[in-house]
Amino acid sequence: MREVRVSRFVRATPRELRRHLSPTTVVEAEDSFSVRAVDDVDGATLVTAGGGGLQLSLRFESREDGLYYTQEGQDGPFEAMETWVTLARENEGTRLTARSRVSLGLPLAAVTDRVAAWKRRGELNRALDNLAAAVE
């Protein structure tokens, strides 16, 4: 598995930003898939998302400092993917951070997982940009 991390300062309080931070807004903010269904199951939120001929299920859990989510099952672009989106008070705003671990589960993992991490970094950067734009 490869890990990527992106971060940006947002001119909004963690409380203001948290109001815009939901499983649906995070998936839409990544700008790779569209939300097709949302279900609450056992204290978690399951989001079915799709696009480009692909459909996947993401399991979201609310955390004190943000959200944690993982790809459920074998459907989806990754063999394994988990992501943390966290909020931390900083000066007159918030440090918004997204960290993700990904693996494609393919031969030559040193190369294929690096490509997956590169693509995931782009999704996370778009997500942070779009989430910040919603509150700034």
PDB file of N, CA and C in Angstrom, residues 14-15 17-23 25-26 43-45 59-69 83-89 94-99 128 131:
ATOM      1  N   PRO A  14     -13.325  25.355  12.275  1.00  0.00           N
ATOM      2  CA  PRO A  14     -13.652  23.930  12.150  1.00  0.00           C
ATOM      3  C   PRO A  14     -15.169  23.690  12.223  1.00  0.00           C
ATOM      4  N   ARG A  15     -15.851  24.445  13.056  1.00  0.00           N
ATOM      5  CA  ARG A  15     -17.309  24.294  13.175  1.00  0.00           C
ATOM      6  C   ARG A  15     -18.007  24.620  11.849  1.00  0.00           C
ATOM      7  N   LEU A  17     -16.663  24.561   8.848  1.00  0.00           N
ATOM      8  CA  LEU A  17     -16.249  23.571   7.859  1.00  0.00           C
ATOM      9  C   LEU A  17     -16.948  22.226   8.094  1.00  0.00           C
ATOM     10  N   ARG A  18     -17.096  21.848   9.351  1.00  0.00           N
ATOM     11  CA  ARG A  18     -17.746  20.573   9.676  1.00  0.00           C
ATOM     12  C   ARG A  18     -19.187  20.525   9.162  1.00  0.00           C
ATOM     13  N   ARG A  19     -19.862  21.676   9.117  1.00  0.00           N
ATOM     14  CA  ARG A  19     -21.236  21.715   8.599  1.00  0.00           C
ATOM     15  C   ARG A  19     -21.294  21.314   7.127  1.00  0.00           C
ATOM     16  N   HIS A  20     -20.192  21.481   6.409  1.00  0.00           N
ATOM     17  CA  HIS A  20     -20.129  21.132   4.982  1.00  0.00           C
ATOM     18  C   HIS A  20     -19.445  19.784   4.738  1.00  0.00           C
ATOM     19  N   LEU A  21     -18.983  19.168   5.802  1.00  0.00           N
ATOM     20  CA  LEU A  21     -18.240  17.907   5.683  1.00  0.00           C
ATOM     21  C   LEU A  21     -19.178  16.735   5.951  1.00  0.00           C
ATOM     22  N   SER A  22     -19.555  16.050   4.891  1.00  0.00           N
ATOM     23  CA  SER A  22     -20.420  14.882   5.013  1.00  0.00           C
ATOM     24  C   SER A  22     -19.933  13.842   4.003  1.00  0.00           C
ATOM     25  N   PRO A  23     -20.353  12.599   4.152  1.00  0.00           N
ATOM     26  CA  PRO A  23     -19.954  11.594   3.155  1.00  0.00           C
ATOM     27  C   PRO A  23     -20.297  12.012   1.727  1.00  0.00           C
ATOM     28  N   THR A  25     -20.764  15.121   0.471  1.00  0.00           N
ATOM     29  CA  THR A  25     -19.958  16.245  -0.023  1.00  0.00           C
ATOM     30  C   THR A  25     -18.517  15.830  -0.298  1.00  0.00           C
ATOM     31  N   VAL A  26     -17.992  14.910   0.502  1.00  0.00           N
ATOM     32  CA  VAL A  26     -16.616  14.455   0.272  1.00  0.00           C
ATOM     33  C   VAL A  26     -16.516  13.699  -1.056  1.00  0.00           C
ATOM     34  N   GLY A  43     -24.293   2.510  12.564  1.00  0.00           N
ATOM     35  CA  GLY A  43     -23.506   3.664  12.974  1.00  0.00           C
ATOM     36  C   GLY A  43     -22.569   4.207  11.924  1.00  0.00           C
ATOM     37  N   ALA A  44     -22.627   3.664  10.730  1.00  0.00           N
ATOM     38  CA  ALA A  44     -21.785   4.150   9.629  1.00  0.00           C
ATOM     39  C   ALA A  44     -22.693   4.558   8.477  1.00  0.00           C
ATOM     40  N   THR A  45     -22.116   5.309   7.554  1.00  0.00           N
ATOM     41  CA  THR A  45     -22.846   5.716   6.359  1.00  0.00           C
ATOM     42  C   THR A  45     -22.220   5.023   5.164  1.00  0.00           C
ATOM     43  N   ARG A  59     -17.592   3.141   2.936  1.00  0.00           N
ATOM     44  CA  ARG A  59     -18.117   3.122   4.306  1.00  0.00           C
ATOM     45  C   ARG A  59     -17.483   4.278   5.087  1.00  0.00           C
ATOM     46  N   PHE A  60     -18.325   5.220   5.512  1.00  0.00           N
ATOM     47  CA  PHE A  60     -17.881   6.401   6.246  1.00  0.00           C
ATOM     48  C   PHE A  60     -18.192   6.272   7.726  1.00  0.00           C
ATOM     49  N   GLU A  61     -17.254   6.708   8.548  1.00  0.00           N
ATOM     50  CA  GLU A  61     -17.446   6.803   9.989  1.00  0.00           C
ATOM     51  C   GLU A  61     -17.070   8.207  10.426  1.00  0.00           C
ATOM     52  N   SER A  62     -17.913   8.793  11.246  1.00  0.00           N
ATOM     53  CA  SER A  62     -17.622  10.110  11.791  1.00  0.00           C
ATOM     54  C   SER A  62     -16.617   9.956  12.925  1.00  0.00           C
ATOM     55  N   ARG A  63     -15.644  10.827  12.942  1.00  0.00           N
ATOM     56  CA  ARG A  63     -14.630  10.849  13.998  1.00  0.00           C
ATOM     57  C   ARG A  63     -14.653  12.213  14.659  1.00  0.00           C
ATOM     58  N   GLU A  64     -14.107  12.307  15.830  1.00  0.00           N
ATOM     59  CA  GLU A  64     -14.083  13.575  16.560  1.00  0.00           C
ATOM     60  C   GLU A  64     -13.420  14.681  15.748  1.00  0.00           C
ATOM     61  N   ASP A  65     -12.388  14.327  14.991  1.00  0.00           N
ATOM     62  CA  ASP A  65     -11.645  15.332  14.229  1.00  0.00           C
ATOM     63  C   ASP A  65     -11.972  15.318  12.739  1.00  0.00           C
ATOM     64  N   GLY A  66     -13.024  14.598  12.309  1.00  0.00           N
ATOM     65  CA  GLY A  66     -13.382  14.587  10.892  1.00  0.00           C
ATOM     66  C   GLY A  66     -14.094  13.315  10.476  1.00  0.00           C
ATOM     67  N   LEU A  67     -13.654  12.752   9.347  1.00  0.00           N
ATOM     68  CA  LEU A  67     -14.272  11.552   8.794  1.00  0.00           C
ATOM     69  C   LEU A  67     -13.201  10.529   8.430  1.00  0.00           C
ATOM     70  N   TYR A  68     -13.580   9.264   8.514  1.00  0.00           N
ATOM     71  CA  TYR A  68     -12.749   8.161   8.054  1.00  0.00           C
ATOM     72  C   TYR A  68     -13.605   7.349   7.088  1.00  0.00           C
ATOM     73  N   TYR A  69     -13.028   6.924   5.958  1.00  0.00           N
ATOM     74  CA  TYR A  69     -13.796   6.059   5.064  1.00  0.00           C
ATOM     75  C   TYR A  69     -12.889   5.083   4.334  1.00  0.00           C
ATOM     76  N   THR A  83      -9.208   6.311   3.895  1.00  0.00           N
ATOM     77  CA  THR A  83      -8.934   7.741   3.867  1.00  0.00           C
ATOM     78  C   THR A  83      -9.402   8.394   5.159  1.00  0.00           C
ATOM     79  N   TRP A  84      -8.611   9.349   5.629  1.00  0.00           N
ATOM     80  CA  TRP A  84      -8.950  10.171   6.778  1.00  0.00           C
ATOM     81  C   TRP A  84      -9.026  11.618   6.309  1.00  0.00           C
ATOM     82  N   VAL A  85     -10.104  12.311   6.636  1.00  0.00           N
ATOM     83  CA  VAL A  85     -10.225  13.749   6.391  1.00  0.00           C
ATOM     84  C   VAL A  85     -10.348  14.381   7.775  1.00  0.00           C
ATOM     85  N   THR A  86      -9.368  15.222   8.126  1.00  0.00           N
ATOM     86  CA  THR A  86      -9.348  15.779   9.479  1.00  0.00           C
ATOM     87  C   THR A  86      -9.337  17.303   9.462  1.00  0.00           C
ATOM     88  N   LEU A  87      -9.875  17.857  10.537  1.00  0.00           N
ATOM     89  CA  LEU A  87      -9.942  19.303  10.737  1.00  0.00           C
ATOM     90  C   LEU A  87      -9.189  19.645  12.015  1.00  0.00           C
ATOM     91  N   ALA A  88      -8.340  20.672  11.948  1.00  0.00           N
ATOM     92  CA  ALA A  88      -7.616  21.123  13.136  1.00  0.00           C
ATOM     93  C   ALA A  88      -7.578  22.646  13.140  1.00  0.00           C
ATOM     94  N   ARG A  89      -7.938  23.232  14.253  1.00  0.00           N
ATOM     95  CA  ARG A  89      -7.919  24.687  14.406  1.00  0.00           C
ATOM     96  C   ARG A  89      -6.508  25.199  14.135  1.00  0.00           C
ATOM     97  N   THR A  94      -8.792  26.877   9.755  1.00  0.00           N
ATOM     98  CA  THR A  94      -8.700  25.432   9.957  1.00  0.00           C
ATOM     99  C   THR A  94      -7.666  24.834   9.017  1.00  0.00           C
ATOM    100  N   ARG A  95      -6.919  23.881   9.532  1.00  0.00           N
ATOM    101  CA  ARG A  95      -6.027  23.067   8.701  1.00  0.00           C
ATOM    102  C   ARG A  95      -6.845  21.833   8.302  1.00  0.00           C
ATOM    103  N   LEU A  96      -7.140  21.726   7.025  1.00  0.00           N
ATOM    104  CA  LEU A  96      -7.903  20.611   6.471  1.00  0.00           C
ATOM    105  C   LEU A  96      -6.895  19.652   5.842  1.00  0.00           C
ATOM    106  N   THR A  97      -6.902  18.416   6.304  1.00  0.00           N
ATOM    107  CA  THR A  97      -5.932  17.429   5.836  1.00  0.00           C
ATOM    108  C   THR A  97      -6.655  16.167   5.361  1.00  0.00           C
ATOM    109  N   ALA A  98      -6.184  15.611   4.266  1.00  0.00           N
ATOM    110  CA  ALA A  98      -6.692  14.334   3.774  1.00  0.00           C
ATOM    111  C   ALA A  98      -5.498  13.407   3.600  1.00  0.00           C
ATOM    112  N   ARG A  99      -5.624  12.216   4.174  1.00  0.00           N
ATOM    113  CA  ARG A  99      -4.575  11.206   4.092  1.00  0.00           C
ATOM    114  C   ARG A  99      -5.226   9.919   3.622  1.00  0.00           C
ATOM    115  N   LEU A 128     -10.131  18.853  -1.295  1.00  0.00           N
ATOM    116  CA  LEU A 128      -9.819  19.952  -0.381  1.00  0.00           C
ATOM    117  C   LEU A 128     -10.133  21.293  -1.007  1.00  0.00           C
ATOM    118  N   LEU A 131     -14.010  21.583  -1.031  1.00  0.00           N
ATOM    119  CA  LEU A 131     -14.561  21.768   0.318  1.00  0.00           C
ATOM    120  C   LEU A 131     -14.235  23.163   0.842  1.00  0.00           C
TER     121      LEU A 131
END
